Tab-separated table of C-alpha atoms and ligand atoms in Angstrom:
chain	number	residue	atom	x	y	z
A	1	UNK	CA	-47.007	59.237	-97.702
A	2	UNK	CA	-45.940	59.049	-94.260
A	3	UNK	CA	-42.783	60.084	-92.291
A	4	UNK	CA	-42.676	56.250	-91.440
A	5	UNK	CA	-43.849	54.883	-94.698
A	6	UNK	CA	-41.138	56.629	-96.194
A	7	UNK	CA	-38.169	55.675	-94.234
A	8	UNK	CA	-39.470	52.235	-94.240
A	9	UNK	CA	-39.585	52.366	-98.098
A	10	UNK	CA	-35.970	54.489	-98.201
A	11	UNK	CA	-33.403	52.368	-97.482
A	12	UNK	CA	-29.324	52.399	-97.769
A	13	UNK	CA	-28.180	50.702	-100.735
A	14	UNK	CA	-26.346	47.147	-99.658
A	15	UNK	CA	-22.714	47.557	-98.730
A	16	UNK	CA	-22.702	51.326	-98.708
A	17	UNK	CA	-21.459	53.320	-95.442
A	18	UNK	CA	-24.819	53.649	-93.697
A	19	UNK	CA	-25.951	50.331	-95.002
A	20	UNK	CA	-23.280	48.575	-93.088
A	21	UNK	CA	-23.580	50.802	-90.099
A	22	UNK	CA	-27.459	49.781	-89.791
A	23	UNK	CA	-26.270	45.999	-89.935
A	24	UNK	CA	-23.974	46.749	-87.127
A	25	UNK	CA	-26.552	48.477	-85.163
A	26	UNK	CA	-28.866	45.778	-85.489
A	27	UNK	CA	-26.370	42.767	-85.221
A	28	UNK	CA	-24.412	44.075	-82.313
A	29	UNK	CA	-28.359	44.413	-80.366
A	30	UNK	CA	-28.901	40.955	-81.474
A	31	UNK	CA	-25.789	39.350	-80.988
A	32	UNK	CA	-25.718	41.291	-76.999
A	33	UNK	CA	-22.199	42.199	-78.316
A	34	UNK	CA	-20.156	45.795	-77.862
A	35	UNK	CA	-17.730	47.283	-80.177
A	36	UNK	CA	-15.080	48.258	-78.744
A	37	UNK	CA	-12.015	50.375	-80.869
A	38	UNK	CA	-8.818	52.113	-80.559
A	39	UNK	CA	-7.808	55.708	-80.947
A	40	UNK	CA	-6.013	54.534	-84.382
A	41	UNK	CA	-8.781	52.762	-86.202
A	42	UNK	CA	-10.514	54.260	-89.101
A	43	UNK	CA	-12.665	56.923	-88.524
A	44	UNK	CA	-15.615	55.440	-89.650
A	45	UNK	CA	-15.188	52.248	-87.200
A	46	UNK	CA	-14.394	54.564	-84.534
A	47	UNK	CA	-18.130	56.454	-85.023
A	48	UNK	CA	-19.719	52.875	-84.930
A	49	UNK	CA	-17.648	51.529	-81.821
A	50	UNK	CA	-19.370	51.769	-78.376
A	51	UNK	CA	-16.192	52.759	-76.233
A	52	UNK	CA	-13.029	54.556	-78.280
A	53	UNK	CA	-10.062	54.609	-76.339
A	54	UNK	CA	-6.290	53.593	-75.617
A	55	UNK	CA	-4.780	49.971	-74.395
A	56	UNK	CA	-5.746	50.902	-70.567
A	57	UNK	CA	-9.001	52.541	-71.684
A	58	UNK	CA	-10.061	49.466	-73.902
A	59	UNK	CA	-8.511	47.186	-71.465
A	60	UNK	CA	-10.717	48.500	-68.598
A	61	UNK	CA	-13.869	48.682	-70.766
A	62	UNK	CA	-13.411	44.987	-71.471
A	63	UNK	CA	-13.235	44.067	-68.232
A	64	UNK	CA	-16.383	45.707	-66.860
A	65	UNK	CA	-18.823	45.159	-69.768
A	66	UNK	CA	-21.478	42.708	-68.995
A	67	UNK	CA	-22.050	42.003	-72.998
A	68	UNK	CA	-21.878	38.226	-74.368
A	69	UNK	CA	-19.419	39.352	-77.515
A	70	UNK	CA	-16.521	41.741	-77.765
A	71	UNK	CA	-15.679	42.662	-81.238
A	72	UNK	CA	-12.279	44.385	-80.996
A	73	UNK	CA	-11.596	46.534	-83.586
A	74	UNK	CA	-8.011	46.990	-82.915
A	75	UNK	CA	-4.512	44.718	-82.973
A	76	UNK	CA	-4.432	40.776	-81.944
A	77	UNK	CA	-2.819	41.716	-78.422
A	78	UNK	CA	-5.627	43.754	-77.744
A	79	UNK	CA	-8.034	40.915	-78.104
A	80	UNK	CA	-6.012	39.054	-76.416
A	81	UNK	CA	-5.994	40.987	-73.270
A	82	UNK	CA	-9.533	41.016	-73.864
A	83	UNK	CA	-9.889	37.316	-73.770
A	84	UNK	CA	-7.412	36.805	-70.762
A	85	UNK	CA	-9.906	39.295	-68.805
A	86	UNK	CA	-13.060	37.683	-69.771
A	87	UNK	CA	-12.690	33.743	-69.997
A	88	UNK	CA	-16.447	33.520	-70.499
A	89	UNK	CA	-16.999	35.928	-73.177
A	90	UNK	CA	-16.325	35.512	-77.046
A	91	UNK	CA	-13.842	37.894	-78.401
A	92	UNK	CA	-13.522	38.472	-82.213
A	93	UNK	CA	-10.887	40.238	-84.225
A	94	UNK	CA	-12.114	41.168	-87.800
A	95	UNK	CA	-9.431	40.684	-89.235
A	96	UNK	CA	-6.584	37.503	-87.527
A	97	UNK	CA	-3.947	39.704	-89.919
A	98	UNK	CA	-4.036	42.332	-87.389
A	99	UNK	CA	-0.567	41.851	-86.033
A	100	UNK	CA	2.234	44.701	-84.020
A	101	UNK	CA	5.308	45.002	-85.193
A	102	UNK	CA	6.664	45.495	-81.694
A	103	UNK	CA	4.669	43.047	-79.589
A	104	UNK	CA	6.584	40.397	-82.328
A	105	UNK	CA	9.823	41.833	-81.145
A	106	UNK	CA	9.673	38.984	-78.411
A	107	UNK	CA	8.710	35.679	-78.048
A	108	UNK	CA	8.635	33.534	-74.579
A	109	UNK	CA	11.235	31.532	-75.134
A	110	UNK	CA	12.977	35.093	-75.592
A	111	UNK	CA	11.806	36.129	-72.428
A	112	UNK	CA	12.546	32.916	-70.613
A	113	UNK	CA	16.193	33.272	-71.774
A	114	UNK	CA	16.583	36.673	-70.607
A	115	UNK	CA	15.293	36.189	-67.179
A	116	UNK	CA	17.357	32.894	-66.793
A	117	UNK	CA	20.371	35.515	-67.452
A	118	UNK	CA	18.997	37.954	-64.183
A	119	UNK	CA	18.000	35.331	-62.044
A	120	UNK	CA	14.988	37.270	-59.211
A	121	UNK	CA	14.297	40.266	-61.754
A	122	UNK	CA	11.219	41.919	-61.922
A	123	UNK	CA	9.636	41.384	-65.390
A	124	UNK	CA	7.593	44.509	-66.563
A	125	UNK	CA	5.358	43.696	-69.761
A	126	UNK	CA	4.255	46.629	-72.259
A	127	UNK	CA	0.606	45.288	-73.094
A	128	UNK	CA	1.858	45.676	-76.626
A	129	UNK	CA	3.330	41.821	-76.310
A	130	UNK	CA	1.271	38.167	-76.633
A	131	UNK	CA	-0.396	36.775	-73.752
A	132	UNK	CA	2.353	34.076	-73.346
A	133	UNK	CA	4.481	37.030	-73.000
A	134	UNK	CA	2.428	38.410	-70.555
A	135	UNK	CA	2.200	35.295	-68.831
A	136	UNK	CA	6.289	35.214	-68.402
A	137	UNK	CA	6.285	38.472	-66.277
A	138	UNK	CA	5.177	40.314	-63.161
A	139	UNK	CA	3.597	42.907	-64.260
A	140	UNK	CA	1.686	44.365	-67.106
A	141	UNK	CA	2.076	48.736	-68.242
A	142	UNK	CA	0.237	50.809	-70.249
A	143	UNK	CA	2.225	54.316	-71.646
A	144	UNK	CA	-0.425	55.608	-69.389
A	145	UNK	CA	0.635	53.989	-66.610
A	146	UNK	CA	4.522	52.557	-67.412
A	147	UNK	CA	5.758	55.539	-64.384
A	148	UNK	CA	3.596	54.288	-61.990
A	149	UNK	CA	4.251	50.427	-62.843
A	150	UNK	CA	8.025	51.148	-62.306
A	151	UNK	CA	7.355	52.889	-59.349
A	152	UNK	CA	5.272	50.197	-57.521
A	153	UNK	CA	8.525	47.975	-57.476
A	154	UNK	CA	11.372	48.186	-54.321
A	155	UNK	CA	13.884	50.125	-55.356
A	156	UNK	CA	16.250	47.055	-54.828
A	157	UNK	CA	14.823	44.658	-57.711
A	158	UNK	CA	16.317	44.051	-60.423
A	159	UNK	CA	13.970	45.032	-63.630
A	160	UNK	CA	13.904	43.853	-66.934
A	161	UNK	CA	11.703	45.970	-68.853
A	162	UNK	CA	9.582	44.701	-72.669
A	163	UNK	CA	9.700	44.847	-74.955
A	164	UNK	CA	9.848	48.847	-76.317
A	165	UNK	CA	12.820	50.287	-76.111
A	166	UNK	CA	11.803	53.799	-76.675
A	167	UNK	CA	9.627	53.473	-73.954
A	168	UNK	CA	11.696	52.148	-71.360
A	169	UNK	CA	14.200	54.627	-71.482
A	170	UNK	CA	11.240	57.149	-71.009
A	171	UNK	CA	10.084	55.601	-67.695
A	172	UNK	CA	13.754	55.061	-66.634
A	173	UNK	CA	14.626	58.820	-66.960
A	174	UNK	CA	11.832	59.785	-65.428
A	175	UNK	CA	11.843	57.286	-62.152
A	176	UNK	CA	15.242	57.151	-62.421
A	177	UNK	CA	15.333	53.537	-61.933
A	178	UNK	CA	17.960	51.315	-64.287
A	179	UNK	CA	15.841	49.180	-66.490
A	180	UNK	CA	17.767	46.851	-68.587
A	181	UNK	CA	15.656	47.468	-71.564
A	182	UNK	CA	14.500	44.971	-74.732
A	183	UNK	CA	15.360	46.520	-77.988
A	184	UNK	CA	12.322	45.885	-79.469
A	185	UNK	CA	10.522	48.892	-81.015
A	186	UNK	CA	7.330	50.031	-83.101
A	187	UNK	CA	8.083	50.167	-86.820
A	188	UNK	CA	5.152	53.399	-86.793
A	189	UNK	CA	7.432	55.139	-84.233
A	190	UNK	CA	10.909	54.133	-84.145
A	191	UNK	CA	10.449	56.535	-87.355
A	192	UNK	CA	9.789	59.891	-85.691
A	193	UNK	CA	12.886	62.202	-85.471
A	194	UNK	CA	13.809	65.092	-82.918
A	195	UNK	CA	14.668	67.192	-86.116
A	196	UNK	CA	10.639	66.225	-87.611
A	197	UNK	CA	9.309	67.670	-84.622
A	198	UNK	CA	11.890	70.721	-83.996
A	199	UNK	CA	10.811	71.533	-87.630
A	200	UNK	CA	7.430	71.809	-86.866
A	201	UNK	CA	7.282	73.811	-83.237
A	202	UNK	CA	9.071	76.464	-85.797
A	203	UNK	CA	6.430	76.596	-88.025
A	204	UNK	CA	4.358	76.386	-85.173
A	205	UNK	CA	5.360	78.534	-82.720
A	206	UNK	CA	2.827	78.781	-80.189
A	207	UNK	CA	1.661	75.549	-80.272
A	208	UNK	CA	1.065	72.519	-77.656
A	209	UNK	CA	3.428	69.572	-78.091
A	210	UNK	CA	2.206	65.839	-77.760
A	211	UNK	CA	4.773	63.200	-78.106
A	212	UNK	CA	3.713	59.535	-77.871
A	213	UNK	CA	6.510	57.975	-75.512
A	214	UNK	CA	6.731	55.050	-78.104
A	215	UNK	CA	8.879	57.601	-80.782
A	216	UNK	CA	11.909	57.058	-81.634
A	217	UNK	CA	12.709	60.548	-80.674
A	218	UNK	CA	11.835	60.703	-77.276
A	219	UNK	CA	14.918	60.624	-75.287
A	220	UNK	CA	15.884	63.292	-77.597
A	221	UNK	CA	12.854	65.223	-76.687
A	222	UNK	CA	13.172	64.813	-73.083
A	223	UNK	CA	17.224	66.064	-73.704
A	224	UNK	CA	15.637	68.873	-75.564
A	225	UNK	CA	13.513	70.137	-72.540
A	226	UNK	CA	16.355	70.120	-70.288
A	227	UNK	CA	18.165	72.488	-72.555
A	228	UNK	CA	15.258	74.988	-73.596
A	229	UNK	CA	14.970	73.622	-77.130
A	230	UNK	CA	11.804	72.434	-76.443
A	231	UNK	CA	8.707	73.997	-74.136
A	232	UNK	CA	8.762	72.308	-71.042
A	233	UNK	CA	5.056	73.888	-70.122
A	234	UNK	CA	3.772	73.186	-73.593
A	235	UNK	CA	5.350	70.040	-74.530
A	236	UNK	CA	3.685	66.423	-73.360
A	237	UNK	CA	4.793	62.935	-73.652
A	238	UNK	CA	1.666	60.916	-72.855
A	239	UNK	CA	-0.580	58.178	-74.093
A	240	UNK	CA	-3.437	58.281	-76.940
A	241	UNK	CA	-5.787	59.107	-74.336
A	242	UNK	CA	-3.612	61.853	-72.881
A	243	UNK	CA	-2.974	63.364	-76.142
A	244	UNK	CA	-7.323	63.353	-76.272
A	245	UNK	CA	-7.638	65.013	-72.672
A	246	UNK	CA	-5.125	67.790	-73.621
A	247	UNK	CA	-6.738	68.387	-76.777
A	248	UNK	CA	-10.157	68.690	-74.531
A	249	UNK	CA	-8.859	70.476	-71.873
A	250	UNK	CA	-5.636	72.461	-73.180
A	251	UNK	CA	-6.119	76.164	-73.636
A	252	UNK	CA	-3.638	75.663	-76.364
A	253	UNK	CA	-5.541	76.464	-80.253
A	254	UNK	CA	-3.225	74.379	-82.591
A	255	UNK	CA	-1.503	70.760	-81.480
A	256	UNK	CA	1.729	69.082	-83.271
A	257	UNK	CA	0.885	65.502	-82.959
A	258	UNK	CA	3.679	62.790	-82.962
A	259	UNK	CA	1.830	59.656	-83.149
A	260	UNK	CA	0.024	57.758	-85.206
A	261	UNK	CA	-2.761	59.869	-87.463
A	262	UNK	CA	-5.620	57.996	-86.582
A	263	UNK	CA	-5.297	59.887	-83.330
A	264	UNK	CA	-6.096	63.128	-85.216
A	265	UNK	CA	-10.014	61.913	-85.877
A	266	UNK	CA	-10.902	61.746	-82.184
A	267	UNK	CA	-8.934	64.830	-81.421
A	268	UNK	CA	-10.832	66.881	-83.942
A	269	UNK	CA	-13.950	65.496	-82.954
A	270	UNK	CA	-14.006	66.163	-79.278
A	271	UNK	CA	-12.046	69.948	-79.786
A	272	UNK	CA	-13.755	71.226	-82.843
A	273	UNK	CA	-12.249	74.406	-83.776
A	274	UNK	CA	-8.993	73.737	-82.660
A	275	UNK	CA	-5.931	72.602	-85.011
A	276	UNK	CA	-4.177	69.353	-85.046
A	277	UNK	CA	-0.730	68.715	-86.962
A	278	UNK	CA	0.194	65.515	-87.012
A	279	UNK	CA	4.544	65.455	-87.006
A	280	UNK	CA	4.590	62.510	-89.562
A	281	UNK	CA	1.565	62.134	-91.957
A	282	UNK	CA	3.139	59.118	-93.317
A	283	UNK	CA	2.940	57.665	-89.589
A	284	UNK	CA	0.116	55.155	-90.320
A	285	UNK	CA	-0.016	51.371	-89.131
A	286	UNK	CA	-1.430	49.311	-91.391
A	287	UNK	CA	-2.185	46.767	-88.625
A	288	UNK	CA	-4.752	48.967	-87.264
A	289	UNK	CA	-6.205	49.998	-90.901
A	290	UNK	CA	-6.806	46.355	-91.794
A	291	UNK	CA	-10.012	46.613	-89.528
A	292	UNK	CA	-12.898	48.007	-92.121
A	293	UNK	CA	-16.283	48.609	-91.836
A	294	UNK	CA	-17.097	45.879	-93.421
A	295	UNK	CA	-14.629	43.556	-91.808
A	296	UNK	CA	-16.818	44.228	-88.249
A	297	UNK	CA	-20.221	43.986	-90.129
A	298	UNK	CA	-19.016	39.988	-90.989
A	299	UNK	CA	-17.231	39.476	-87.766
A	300	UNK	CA	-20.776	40.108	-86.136
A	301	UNK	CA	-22.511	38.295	-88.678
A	302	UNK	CA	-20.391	35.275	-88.723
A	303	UNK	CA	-19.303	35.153	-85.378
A	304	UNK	CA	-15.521	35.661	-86.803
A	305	UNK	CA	-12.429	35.684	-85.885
A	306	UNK	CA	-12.955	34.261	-82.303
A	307	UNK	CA	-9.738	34.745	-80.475
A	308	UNK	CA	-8.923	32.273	-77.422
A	309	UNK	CA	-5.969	32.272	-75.570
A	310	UNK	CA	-5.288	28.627	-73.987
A	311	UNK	CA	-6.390	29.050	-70.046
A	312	UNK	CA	-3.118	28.409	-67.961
A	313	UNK	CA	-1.145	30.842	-70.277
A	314	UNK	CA	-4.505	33.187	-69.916
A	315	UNK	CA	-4.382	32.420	-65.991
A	316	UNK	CA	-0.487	33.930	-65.769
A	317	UNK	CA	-1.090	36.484	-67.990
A	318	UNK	CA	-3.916	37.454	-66.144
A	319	UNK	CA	-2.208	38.095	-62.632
A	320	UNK	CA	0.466	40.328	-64.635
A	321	UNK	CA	-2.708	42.380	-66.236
A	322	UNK	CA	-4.597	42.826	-63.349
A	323	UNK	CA	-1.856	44.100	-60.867
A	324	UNK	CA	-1.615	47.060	-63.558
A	325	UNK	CA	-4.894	47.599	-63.740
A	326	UNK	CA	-5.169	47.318	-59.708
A	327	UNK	CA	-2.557	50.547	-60.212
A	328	UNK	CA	-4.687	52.781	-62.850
B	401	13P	P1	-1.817	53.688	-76.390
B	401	13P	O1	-2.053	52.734	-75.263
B	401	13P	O2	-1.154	54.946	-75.951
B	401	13P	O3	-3.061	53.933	-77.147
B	401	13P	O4	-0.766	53.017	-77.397
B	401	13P	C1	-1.020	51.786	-78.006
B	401	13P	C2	-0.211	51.552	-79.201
B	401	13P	O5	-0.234	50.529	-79.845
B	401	13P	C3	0.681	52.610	-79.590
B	401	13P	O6	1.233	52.283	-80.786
B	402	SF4	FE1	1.880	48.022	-82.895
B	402	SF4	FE2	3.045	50.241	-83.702
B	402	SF4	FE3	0.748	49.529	-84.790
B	402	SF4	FE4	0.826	50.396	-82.221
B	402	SF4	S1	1.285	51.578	-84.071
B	402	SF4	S2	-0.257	48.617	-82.999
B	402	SF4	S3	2.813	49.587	-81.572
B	402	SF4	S4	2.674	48.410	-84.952
């Protein structure tokens, strides 16, 4: 028998791994869709996906692909930005129970009411927040580009910053700008102590330090490297997709990771050989998990869960996205 004959007669039992990895393959070609996934998905829908990457990453890959579907294997805001930047495409979420626990820290009518209380302020939007949230503010960040957001505004504006907390007060020490500051926060990170990752850097001497600036510890961190406690040449608080380029490009061996674990797949992948810790192994969002294998083999195959944002909330949101992305 043939090579050919015999693949053509071998095939992956139904519903296995490779089975629904084929149906992807095939459906995404027929369907003229692209998968795109973030850093904390499951590994195996991060092998499938076309473009891994964090919310500016994913963001900016939406925006410039010229496929008919985008099947976002990530959280609702995600497809959401997705469908504010491309009206005409179809955007589907695998799974609709694919929520953030800090982008429902705030609702518009929230918003409204705080910016009725500082009348002319600036109103700087985490992405991690619904498009009518989006569509209440100025401008949209990324952690990967919160600094520079900040920075882009005279110094004399007033700026009320959502809806992370822990982040805020990261950008505001370093620009040292006053941001009056949502308390919202992530439930993944708020959990993440300065002790957890003091603990570690001991049993870790000599390694790199990447800090995602959503932790609860941050400010702590940032304290820590003005006293010594903490490397200021080895220590980094950056995005997902910061945390990936030092792992790449560091000449550092072993990593202590404080963020979310899916982070640790891509890391390994694209720096085999070196070591990854993460700070918290119990630092897992089950928002992202809900997004199986499976769940993207039906979203492709049934066209489901299209996600539409209505267009004159899509229209405001969009000016606040693109002035951040016209700033990456
Ligand atoms: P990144 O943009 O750094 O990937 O962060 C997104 C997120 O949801 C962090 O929890
Ligand atoms: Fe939201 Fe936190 Fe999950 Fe990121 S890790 S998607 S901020 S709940």
């Amino acid at each position: 028998m043939s090579a050919t004959s015999l693949a053509a007669t071998v095939s992956a039992p139904e519903g296995s791994v490779e089975w629904l990895v084929d149906q992807i393959r095939r459906l995404r070609e027929e369907r003229r869709a692209v998968i795109l996934a973030h850093n904390y998905q499951l590994p195996e829908v991060q092998d499938v996906a076309d473009f891994v990457g964090d919310s500016l990453g994913l963001a900016q890959a939406a925006a410039r692909t010229d496929a008919d579907v985008i099947v976002f294997c990530g959280v609702h805001f995600m497809a959401e930005t997705a469908a504010v930047l491309c009206p005409d495409k179809t955007v589907l979420l695998p799974d609709l129970e694919a929520g953030c626990s800090l982008a429902a820290t705030i609702t518009a009518d929230q918003l409204r009411a705080w910016k009725r209380e500082h009348p002319g302020a600036v109103v700087v939007a985490y992405v991690n927040t619904t498009a009518e949230v989006k569509a209440e503010s100025d401008l949209c960040c990324t952690s990967t580009n919160a600094v520079r957001v900040v920075e882009s505004i005279p110094e004399d504006r007033e700026i009320l910053f959502v809806p992370d907390f822990f982040l805020g007060s990261y950008v505001a020490r370093v620009t040292g700008r006053r941001l009056h500051l949502w308390m919202g926060e992530c439930h993944v990170h708020a959990g993440f102590t300065p002790e957890d990752v003091t603990g570690l850097l001991g049993t870790y001497p000599d390694a790199e330090l990447l800090i995602h600036p959503e932790c609860g510890c941050v400010t702590s961190c940032m304290v820590f490297l003005t006293t010594g406690d903490l490397p200021r040449d080895r220590t980094h608080i950056v995005s997902t997709e910061g945390m990936v380029r030092r792992a790449r490009t560091s000449r550092a061996s072993t990593f202590v990771v404080a963020t979310e674990t899916g982070i640790l797949h891509r890391m390994r992948k694209e720096a085999p050989g070196k070591t990854f810790v993460a700070v918290r192994e119990d630092a897992v969002c089950q928002y992202m998990k809900r997004i199986t294998l499976d769940k993207v083999y039906r979203s492709l195959r049934d066209g489901v869960f299209e996600v539409r944002v209505d267009p004159e909330v899509a229209s405001r949101a969009r000016t606040a996205i693109e002035r951040m992305l016209a700033l990456s």
